[in-house]
XYZ file of C-alpha atoms in Angstrom:
623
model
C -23.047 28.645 4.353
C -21.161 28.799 1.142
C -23.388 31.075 -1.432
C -22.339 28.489 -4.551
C -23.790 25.748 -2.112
C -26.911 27.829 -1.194
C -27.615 28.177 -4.688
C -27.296 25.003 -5.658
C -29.846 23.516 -3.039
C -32.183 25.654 -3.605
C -32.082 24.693 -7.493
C -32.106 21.166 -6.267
C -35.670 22.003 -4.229
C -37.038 23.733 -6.720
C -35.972 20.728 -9.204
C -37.676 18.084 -6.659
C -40.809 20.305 -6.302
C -41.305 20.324 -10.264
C -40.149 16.295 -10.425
C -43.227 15.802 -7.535
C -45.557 17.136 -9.612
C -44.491 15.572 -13.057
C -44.450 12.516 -11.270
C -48.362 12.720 -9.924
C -49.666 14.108 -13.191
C -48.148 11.485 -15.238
C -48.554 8.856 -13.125
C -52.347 9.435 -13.237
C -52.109 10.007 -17.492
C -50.306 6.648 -17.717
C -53.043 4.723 -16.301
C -55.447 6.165 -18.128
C -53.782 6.216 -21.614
C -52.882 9.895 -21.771
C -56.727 10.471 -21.936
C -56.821 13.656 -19.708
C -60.729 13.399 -20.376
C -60.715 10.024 -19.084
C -59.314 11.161 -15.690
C -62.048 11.036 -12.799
C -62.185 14.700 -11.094
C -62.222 12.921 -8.014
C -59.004 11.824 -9.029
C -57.561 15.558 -9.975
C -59.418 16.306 -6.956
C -57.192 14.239 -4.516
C -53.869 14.895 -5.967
C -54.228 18.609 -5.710
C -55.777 18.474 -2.066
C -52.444 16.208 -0.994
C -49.602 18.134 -3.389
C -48.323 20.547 -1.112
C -47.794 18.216 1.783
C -46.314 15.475 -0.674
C -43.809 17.962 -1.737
C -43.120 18.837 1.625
C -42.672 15.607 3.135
C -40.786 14.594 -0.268
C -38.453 17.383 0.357
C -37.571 16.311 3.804
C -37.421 12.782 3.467
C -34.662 13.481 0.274
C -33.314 16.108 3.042
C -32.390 13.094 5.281
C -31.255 10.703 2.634
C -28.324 13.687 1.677
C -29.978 14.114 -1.672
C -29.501 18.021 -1.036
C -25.884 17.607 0.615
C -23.877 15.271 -1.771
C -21.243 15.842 -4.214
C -23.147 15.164 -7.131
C -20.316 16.217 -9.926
C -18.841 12.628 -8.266
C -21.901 10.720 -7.748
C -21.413 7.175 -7.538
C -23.393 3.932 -6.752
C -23.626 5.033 -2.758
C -25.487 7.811 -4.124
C -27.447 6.199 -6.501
C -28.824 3.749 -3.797
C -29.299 7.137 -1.440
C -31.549 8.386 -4.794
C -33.419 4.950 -4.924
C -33.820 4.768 -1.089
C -35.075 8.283 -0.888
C -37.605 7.908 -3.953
C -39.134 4.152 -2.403
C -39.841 6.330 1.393
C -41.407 9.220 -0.372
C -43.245 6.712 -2.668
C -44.872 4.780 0.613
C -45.111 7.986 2.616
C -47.127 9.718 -0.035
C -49.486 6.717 -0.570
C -49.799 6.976 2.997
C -50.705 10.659 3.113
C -53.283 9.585 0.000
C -54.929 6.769 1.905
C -55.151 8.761 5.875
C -56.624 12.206 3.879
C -59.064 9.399 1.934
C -62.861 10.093 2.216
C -65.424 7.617 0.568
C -65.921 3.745 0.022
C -64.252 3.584 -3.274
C -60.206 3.512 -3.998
C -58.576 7.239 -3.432
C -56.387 6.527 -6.198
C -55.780 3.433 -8.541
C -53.722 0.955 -7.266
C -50.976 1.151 -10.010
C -51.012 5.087 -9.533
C -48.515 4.673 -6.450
C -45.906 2.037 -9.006
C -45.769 4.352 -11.885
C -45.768 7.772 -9.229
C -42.230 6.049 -7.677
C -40.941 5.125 -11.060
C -41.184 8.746 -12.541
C -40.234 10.174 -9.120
C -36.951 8.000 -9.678
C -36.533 8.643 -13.484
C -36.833 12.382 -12.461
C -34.172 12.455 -9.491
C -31.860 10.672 -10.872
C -32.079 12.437 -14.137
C -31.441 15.751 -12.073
C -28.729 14.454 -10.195
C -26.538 12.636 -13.003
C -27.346 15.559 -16.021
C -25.020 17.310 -14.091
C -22.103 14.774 -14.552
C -23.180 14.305 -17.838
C -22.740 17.840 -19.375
C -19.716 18.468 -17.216
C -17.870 15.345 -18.734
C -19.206 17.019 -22.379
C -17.885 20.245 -21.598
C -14.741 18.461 -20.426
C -14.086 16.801 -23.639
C -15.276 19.809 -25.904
C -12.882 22.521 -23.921
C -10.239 20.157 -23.808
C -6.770 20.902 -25.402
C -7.170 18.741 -28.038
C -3.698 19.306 -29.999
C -1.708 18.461 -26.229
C -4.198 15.441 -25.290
C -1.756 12.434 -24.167
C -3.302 9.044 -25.091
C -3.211 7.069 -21.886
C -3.390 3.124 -21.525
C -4.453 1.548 -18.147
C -3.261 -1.449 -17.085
C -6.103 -3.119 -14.783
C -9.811 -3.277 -15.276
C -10.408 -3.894 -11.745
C -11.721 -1.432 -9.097
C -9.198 0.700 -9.182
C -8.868 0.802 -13.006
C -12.532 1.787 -13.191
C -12.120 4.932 -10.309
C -8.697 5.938 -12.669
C -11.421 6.225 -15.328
C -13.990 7.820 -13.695
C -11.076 10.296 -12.466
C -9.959 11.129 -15.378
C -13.257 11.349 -17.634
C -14.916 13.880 -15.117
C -11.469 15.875 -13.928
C -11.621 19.681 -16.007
C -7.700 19.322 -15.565
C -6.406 16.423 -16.682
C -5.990 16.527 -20.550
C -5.775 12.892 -21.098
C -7.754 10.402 -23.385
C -7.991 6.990 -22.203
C -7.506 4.595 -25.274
C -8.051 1.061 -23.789
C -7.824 -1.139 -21.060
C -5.656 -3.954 -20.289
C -6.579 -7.403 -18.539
C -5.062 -11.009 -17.588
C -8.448 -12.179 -17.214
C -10.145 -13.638 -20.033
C -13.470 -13.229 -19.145
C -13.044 -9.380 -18.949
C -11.667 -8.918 -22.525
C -14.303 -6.953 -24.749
C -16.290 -5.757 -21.796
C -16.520 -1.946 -21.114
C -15.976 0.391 -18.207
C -17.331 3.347 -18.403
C -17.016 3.201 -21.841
C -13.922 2.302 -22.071
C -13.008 -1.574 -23.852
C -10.848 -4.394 -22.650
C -8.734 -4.486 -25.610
C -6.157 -6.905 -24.341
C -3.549 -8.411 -21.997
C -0.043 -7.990 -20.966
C 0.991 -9.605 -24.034
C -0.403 -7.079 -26.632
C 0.724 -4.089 -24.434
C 4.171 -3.223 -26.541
C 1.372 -3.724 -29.798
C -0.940 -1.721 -28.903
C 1.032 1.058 -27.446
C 2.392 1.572 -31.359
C -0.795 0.993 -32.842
C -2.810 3.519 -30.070
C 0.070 5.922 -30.571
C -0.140 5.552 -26.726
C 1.661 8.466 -24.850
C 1.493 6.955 -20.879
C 0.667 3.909 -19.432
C -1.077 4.111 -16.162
C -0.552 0.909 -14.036
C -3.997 0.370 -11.457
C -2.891 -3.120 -9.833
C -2.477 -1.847 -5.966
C -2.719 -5.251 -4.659
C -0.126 -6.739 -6.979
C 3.339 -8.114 -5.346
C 6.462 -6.766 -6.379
C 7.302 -9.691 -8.534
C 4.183 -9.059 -10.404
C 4.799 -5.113 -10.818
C 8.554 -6.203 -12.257
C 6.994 -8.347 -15.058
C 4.544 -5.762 -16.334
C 7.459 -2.770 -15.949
C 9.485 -5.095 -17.839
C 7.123 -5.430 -20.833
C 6.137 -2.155 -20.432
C 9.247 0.145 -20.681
C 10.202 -1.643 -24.142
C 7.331 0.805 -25.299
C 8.902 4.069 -24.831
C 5.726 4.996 -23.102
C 6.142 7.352 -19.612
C 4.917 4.899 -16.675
C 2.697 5.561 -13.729
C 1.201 3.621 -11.047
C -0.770 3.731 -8.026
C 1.385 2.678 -4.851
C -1.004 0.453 -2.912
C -3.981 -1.203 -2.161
C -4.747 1.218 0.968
C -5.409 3.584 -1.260
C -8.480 1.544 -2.130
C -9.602 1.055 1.358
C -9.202 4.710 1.830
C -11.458 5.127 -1.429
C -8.444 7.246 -2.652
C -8.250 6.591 -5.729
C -7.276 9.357 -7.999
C -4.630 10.726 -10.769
C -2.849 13.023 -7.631
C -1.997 9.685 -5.830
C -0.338 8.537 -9.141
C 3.256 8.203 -8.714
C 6.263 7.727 -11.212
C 7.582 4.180 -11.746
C 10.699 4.126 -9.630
C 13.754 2.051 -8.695
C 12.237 0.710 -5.710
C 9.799 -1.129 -8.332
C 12.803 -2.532 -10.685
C 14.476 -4.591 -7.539
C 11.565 -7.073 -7.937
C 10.909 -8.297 -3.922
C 8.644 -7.596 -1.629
C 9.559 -5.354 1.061
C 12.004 -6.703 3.849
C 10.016 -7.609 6.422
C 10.671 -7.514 10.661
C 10.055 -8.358 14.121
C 8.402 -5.125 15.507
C 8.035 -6.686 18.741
C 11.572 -7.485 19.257
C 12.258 -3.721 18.301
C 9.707 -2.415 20.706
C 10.967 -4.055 23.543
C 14.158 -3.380 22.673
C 13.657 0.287 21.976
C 10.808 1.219 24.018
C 11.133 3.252 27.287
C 15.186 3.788 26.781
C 16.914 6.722 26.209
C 18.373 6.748 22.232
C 20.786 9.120 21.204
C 21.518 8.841 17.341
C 24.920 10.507 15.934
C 24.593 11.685 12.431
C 20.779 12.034 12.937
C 20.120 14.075 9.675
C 21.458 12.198 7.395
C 19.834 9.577 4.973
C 20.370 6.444 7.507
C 20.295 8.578 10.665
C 17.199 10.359 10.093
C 15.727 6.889 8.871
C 16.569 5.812 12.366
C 15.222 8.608 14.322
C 11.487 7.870 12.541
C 11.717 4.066 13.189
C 12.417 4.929 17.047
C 10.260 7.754 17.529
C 7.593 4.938 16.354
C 8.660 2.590 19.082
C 7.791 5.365 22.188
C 11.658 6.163 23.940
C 11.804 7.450 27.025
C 14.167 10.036 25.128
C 15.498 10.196 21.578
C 18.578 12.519 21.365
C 19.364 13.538 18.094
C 22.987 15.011 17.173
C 24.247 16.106 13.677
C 26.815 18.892 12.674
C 25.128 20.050 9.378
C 22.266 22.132 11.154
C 20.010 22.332 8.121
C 20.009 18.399 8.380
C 19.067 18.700 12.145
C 16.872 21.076 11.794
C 14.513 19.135 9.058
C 14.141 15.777 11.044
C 13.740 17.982 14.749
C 10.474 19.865 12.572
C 9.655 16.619 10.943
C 9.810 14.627 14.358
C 7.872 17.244 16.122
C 4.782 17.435 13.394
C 4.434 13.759 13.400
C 5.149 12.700 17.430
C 3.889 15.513 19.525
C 4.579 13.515 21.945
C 7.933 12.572 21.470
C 10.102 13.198 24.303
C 12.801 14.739 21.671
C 16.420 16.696 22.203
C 17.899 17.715 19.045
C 21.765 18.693 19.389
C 24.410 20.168 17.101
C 27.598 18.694 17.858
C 30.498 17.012 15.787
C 31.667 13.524 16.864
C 35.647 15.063 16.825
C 34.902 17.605 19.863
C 35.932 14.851 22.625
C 34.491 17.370 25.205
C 31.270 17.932 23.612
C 30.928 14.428 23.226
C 31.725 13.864 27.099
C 28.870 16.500 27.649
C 26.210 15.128 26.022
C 26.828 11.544 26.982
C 27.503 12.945 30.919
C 23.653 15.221 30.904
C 21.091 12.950 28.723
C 22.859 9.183 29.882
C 21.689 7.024 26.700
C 20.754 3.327 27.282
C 21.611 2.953 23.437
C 23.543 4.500 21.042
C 23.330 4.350 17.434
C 26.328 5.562 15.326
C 25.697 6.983 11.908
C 27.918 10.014 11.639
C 30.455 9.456 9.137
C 31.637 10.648 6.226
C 30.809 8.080 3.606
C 30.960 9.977 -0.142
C 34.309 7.527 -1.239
C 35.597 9.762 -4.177
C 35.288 13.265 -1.947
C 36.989 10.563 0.638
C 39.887 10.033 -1.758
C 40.380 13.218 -2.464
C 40.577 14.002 1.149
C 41.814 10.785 3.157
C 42.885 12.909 6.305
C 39.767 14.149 6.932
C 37.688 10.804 6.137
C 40.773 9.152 9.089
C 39.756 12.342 11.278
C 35.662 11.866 10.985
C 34.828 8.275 10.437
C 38.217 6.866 12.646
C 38.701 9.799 15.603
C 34.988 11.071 15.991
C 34.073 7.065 16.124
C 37.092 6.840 18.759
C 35.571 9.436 20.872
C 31.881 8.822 20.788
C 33.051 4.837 21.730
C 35.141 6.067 24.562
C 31.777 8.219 25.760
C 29.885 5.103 25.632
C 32.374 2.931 27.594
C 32.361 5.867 30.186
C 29.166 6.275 31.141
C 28.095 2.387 30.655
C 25.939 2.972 27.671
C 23.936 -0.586 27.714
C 24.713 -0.856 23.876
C 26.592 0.784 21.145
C 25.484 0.089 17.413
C 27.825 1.151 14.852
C 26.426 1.403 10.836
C 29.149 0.046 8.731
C 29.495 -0.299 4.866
C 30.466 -3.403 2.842
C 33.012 -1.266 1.403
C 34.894 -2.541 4.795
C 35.327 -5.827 3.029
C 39.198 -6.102 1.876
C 38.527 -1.811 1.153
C 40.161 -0.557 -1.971
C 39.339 3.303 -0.885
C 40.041 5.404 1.975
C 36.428 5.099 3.274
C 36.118 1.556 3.796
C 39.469 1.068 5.356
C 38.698 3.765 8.129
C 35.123 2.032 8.192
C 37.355 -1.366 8.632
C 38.670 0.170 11.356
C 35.896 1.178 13.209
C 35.025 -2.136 13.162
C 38.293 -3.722 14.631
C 37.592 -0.630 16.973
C 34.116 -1.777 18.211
C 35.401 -5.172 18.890
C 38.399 -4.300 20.994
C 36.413 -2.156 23.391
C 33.318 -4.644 23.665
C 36.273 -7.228 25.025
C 37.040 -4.250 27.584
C 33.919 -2.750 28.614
C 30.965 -3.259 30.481
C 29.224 -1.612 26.754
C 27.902 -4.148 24.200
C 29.668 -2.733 20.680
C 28.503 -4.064 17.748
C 28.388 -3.107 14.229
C 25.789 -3.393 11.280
C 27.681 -3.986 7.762
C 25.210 -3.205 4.853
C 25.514 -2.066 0.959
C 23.728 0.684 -1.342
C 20.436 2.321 0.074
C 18.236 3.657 -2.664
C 17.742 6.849 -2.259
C 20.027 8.347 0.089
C 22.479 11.317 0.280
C 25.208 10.746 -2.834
C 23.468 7.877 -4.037
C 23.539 7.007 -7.816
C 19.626 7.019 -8.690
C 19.509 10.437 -7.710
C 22.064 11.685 -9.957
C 20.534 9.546 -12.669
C 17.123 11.204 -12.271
C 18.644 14.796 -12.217
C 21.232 13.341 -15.562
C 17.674 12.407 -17.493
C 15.854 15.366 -16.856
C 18.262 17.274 -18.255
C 18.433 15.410 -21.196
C 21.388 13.181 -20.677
C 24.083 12.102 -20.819
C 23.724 9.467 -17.857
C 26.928 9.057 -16.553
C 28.140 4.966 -15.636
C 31.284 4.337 -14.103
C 31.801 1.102 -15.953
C 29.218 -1.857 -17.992
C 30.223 -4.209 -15.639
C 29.515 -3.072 -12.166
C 27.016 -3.782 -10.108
C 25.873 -3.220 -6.495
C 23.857 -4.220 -3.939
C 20.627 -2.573 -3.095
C 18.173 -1.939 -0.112
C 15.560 0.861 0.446
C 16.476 3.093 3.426
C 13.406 1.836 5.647
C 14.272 -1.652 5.118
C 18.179 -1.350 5.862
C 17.101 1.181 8.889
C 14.120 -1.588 10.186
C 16.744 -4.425 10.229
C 19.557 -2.777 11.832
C 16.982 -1.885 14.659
C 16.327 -5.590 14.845
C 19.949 -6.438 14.455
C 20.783 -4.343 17.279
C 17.642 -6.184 19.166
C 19.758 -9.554 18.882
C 22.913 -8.139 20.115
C 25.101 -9.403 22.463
C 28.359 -8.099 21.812
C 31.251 -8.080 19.232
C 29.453 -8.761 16.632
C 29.866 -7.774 13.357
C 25.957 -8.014 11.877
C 25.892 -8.108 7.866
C 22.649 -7.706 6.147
C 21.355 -9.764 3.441
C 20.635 -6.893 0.705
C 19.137 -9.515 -2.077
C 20.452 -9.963 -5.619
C 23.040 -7.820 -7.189
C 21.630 -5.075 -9.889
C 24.106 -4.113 -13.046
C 23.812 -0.305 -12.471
C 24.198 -0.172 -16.570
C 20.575 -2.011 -15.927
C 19.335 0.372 -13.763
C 19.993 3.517 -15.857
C 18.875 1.586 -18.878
C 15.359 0.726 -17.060
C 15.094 4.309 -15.585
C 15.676 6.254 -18.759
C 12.982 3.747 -20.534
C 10.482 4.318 -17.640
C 10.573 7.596 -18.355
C 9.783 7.665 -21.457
C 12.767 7.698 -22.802
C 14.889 5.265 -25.286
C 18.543 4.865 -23.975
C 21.233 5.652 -26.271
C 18.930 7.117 -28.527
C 17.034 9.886 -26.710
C 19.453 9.521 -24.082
C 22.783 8.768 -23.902
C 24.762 6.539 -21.922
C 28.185 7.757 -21.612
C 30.971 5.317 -19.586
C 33.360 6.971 -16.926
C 35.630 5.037 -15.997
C 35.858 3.468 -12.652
C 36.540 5.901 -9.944
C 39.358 6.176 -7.675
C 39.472 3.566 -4.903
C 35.478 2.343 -6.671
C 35.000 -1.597 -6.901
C 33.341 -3.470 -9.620
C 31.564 -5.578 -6.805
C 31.532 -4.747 -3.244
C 31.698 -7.979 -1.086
C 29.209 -8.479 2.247
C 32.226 -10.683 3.985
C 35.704 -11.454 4.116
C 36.764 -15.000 3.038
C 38.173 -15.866 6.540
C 35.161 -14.338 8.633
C 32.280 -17.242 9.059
C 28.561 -17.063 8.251
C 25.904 -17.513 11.367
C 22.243 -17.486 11.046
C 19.805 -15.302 13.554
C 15.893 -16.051 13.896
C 15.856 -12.842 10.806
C 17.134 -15.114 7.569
C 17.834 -11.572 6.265
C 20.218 -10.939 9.501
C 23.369 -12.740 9.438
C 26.654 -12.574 12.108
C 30.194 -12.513 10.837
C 32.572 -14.584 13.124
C 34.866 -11.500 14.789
C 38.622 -11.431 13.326
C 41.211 -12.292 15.699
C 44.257 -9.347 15.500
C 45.993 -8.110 18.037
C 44.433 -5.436 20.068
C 47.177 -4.092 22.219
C 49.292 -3.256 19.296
C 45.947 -2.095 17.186
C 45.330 0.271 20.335
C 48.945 1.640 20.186
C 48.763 2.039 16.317
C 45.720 3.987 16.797
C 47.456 6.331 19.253
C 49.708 7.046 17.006
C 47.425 7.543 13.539
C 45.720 9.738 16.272
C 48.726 12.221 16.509
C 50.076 11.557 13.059
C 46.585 12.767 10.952
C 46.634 15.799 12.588
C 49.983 17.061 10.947
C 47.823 16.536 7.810
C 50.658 14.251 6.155
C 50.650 12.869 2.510
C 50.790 9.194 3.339
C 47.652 8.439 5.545
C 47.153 5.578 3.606
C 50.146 3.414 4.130
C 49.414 4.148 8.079
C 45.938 2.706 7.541
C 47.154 -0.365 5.897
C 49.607 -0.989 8.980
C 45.811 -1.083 10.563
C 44.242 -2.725 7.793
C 46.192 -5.461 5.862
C 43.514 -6.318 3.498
C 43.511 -2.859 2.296
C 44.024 -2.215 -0.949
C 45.802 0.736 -1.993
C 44.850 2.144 -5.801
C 48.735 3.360 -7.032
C 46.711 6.066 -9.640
C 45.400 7.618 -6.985
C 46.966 11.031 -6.194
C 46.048 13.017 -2.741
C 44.440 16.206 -3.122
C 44.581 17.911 -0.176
């Protein structure tokens, strides 16, 4: 056993043993006035005869009830009831021990001896067991760095508002001051908890920020919806203040309530919707007991995938990815979280037409999802061979592997940058498409392909960069006022292209409905104020200029492709394109010779592909 925690019991048992005894003798002086003379010696008699067995038995029955085994720095109201259950047992067990050891006609004790003995036995435990929060909250507040102390304002006087509270009041490390307490509800205004006042609602938070000189606002609404979240973010990030909040209402369930599980205000909070939600069942069927092999399995959407999957129980997930650092992360990740997973992790690159052959040949997938590409559309302008090479070839050859061995089906990811492309990267992503849908027409393989927009968070992404941009003090960087993009968090665009695939049939082109478009000038506006910052006066927002072959708007759809429904509202199916696919095969055999000689004009052999490409005439290769 711990020495700290030996020490401490014993101090506790010595503590109970001198709270036994005050509680006898004063019991007795109470109900005679604090007359010792008054006092019967039959009386002192008794109580010494039965002391020693009281404080034994006292000492065990507290022993059951934890009294010598809780955390008392945290006590709470379980362990206040454990204090008042434990005092009410040795109360009725002593009185017992009193009556059985009783010799004589007359009373042992008086009757109101046993009332007042519990009471004081109470007073006395409890006082020993709470001091200690006491003068540890004191010391807290006297050693605390006064001169750094942030003022803090929380925003919820609920239950998890009060354990914030409680958190940070006791907690020797957190040198905070709480200042006030906000709350909607009108019957909670002027009330206190733990001290700490109801001073308002949402609509005096910008106020009293100014007037409380208020340094962070602490958000402690775990069951509130998105929707709800936006509107207080909103008010709150006109105060300058840094914003926190805690990310759920499991972590009241849990009883996890505490500064560490804090988080920053992020992006994922400004989109204002509730999660996308989807058919698990269809996935699991879908998914479960096949072999999956997952191309580009490290990156942002790939390793995405390989989670949702591994949840879903394959028969065999195959994981291949070129960049071996990304391959290696998700294999260790995979492994810590599904020991069970049956799991192969590969290195490979989609362009080795052998390799691919091999793999496809040894594991046999039942389903394939394609996410290797490259995807970053001004490195892709730079370097339009390679992005014709990697996204058009490697698709070529992991489609042909597919088709060869009879994959069941074939998912490809695709971008909405396909959509009439003005860059290098969404033409060759255009033609992957036209690519899928000419061998689904000629194989036993069901191709299809998932179109979707911006996913928060991932590899090259623009919040990223704008988190890095106002840590360093700014500027943040904005291509141009006026563009905006559509957004989805990686689970939710991963989650329905699993479902997506689910409804397959073949040929067709699935496009995801990604929600409202956000003005990225918005965003970095709303993420420099969440962090405490004022935009264009702490930091500056500095305008670019669009980028080569970058879009103000990126569409989900050409105007000629038609709209259906699935049983997912968020899960739509573009009507395939009609083209030609002999002479879009023999095109393709000849891009396929013609990129290798690393020529200047890629582009103008992509539009020959690709009508509704868009060429930007600015735009000067770099090779």
């Amino acid at each position: 056993m711990n020495l700290q925690l030996l020490i401490r019991r014993i101090f506790l048992i010595c503590y109970d043993i001198c709270a036994v005894v005050a509680a006898s003798v004063l019991a007795i002086l109470v109900r005679f006035d604090f007359k010792p003379e008054s006092v019967p010696d039959i009386y002192v008699e008794k109580l010494w005869d039965i002391l020693g067995i009281s404080v034994l038995l006292t000492i065990i029955v507290f022993a059951v009830f934890r009294l010598y085994s809780s955390l008392w720095s945290y006590a709470g109201t379980t362990e206040m009831l454990y204090i008042m259950s434990a005092c009410v047992v040795a109360s009725v067990v002593n009185m017992l021990l009193i009556i059985i050891c009783h010799r004589g006609p007359d009373y042992p004790l008086p009757r109101s001896f046993y009332l007042l003995y519990a009471l004081f036995l109470m007073c006395f435990t409890v006082f020993g067991r709470y001091s200690y929060r006491g003068l540890r909250f004191l010391r807290n507040r006297l050693n605390g760095n006064r001169e750094n102390e942030r003022n803090v304002l929380i925003i919820g006087a609920g239950s998890a508002g009060s354990a914030l509270i409680k958190e940070i009041q006791s907690s020797q490390y957190v040198n905070k001051r709480i200042v006030g307490v906000i709350d909607d509800d009108p019957a909670k205004q002027g009330t206190f908890i733990h001290g700490i006042k109801v001073i308002g609602t949402r609509d005096n938070i910008i106020e009293l920020a100014e007037t409380l000189a208020v340094d962070e606002i602490m958000i402690a609404l775990p069951s509130a919806t998105a929707k709800q979240i936006q509107a207080i973010v909103n008010i709150c990030k006109e105060t300058g203040c840094e914003l926190k909040r805690l990310p759920g209402i499991y972590q009241l369930v849990n009883g996890d309530v505490s500064i560490s599980k804090l988080k920053d205000v992020d992006e994922n909070d400004l989109l204002g919707r509730e999660p996308v939600r989807v058919n698990i069942e269809s996935i699991m069927d879908y998914v479960s007991g096949k072999t999956i092999l997952i191309t580009g399995g490290g990156g942002s959407i790939g390793s995405e995938l390989c989670r949702q999957v591994a949840q879903h129980h394959p028969k065999l997930l195959v994981v291949v990815d070129i960049y071996e650092n990304n391959a290696y992360s998700i294999q260790q990740e995979l492994i810590q979280k599904y020991p069970d997973l049956n799991l192969v992790v590969l290195i490979a690159s989609v362009r080795n037409t052998k390799r691919m052959d091999d793999i496809f040949r040894i594991y046999r997938p039942d389903i394939v999802y394609h996410a290797a590409a490259h995807k970053h559309v001004p490195l892709m302008e730079a370097c339009p061979n390679e992005a014709v090479k990697n996204n058009v070839l490697g698709t070529w050859k992991v489609v042909q592997a597919a088709d060869k061995y009879q994959v069941k089906r074939f998912v490809m990811i695709s971008t909405d940058k396909a959509v009439n492309p003005t860059n290098i990267m969404g033409a060759t992503k255009r033609v992957c498409e036209m690519l899928i849908q000419t061998y689904n027409n000629r194989s036993q393989t069901e191709f299809v392909a998932v179109r979707f927009g911006n996913v928060l968070g991932s590899n090259g992404s623009v919040i990223p960069l704008f988190k890095k941009q106002i840590a360093n003090g700014g500027p943040v960087t904005v291509t141009h006022p006026d563009i905006i993009r559509y957004f989805m968090t990686i689970p939710e665009a991963v989650s329905l292209v699993l479902q997506a695939g689910a409804y397959a049939k073949g040929g067709e082109i699935f496009v995801l409905d990604m929600g409202e478009p956000v003005k990225i000038l918005d965003l970095a506006r709303n993420l420099i104020q969440l962090s405490g910052h004022k935009p264009d006066v702490d930091i500056p927002i500095v305008f670019t200029g669009l980028r080569p072959g970058e879009k103000l708007y990126e569409e989900m759809l050409m105007e000629e492709e038609g709209l259906q429904n699935t049983e997912n509202q968020l899960i739509h199916i573009g009507k395939p394109l009609d083209f030609d696919e002999d002479k879009f095969m023999a095109q393709l055999e000849e891009l396929k010779e013609y990129v290798v000689t690393e020529p200047d004009d890629i582009r103008e052999h992509i539009r020959q592909l690709v009508p509704t490409y868009v060429i930007n005439s600015d735009v000067e290769d770099m090779k």
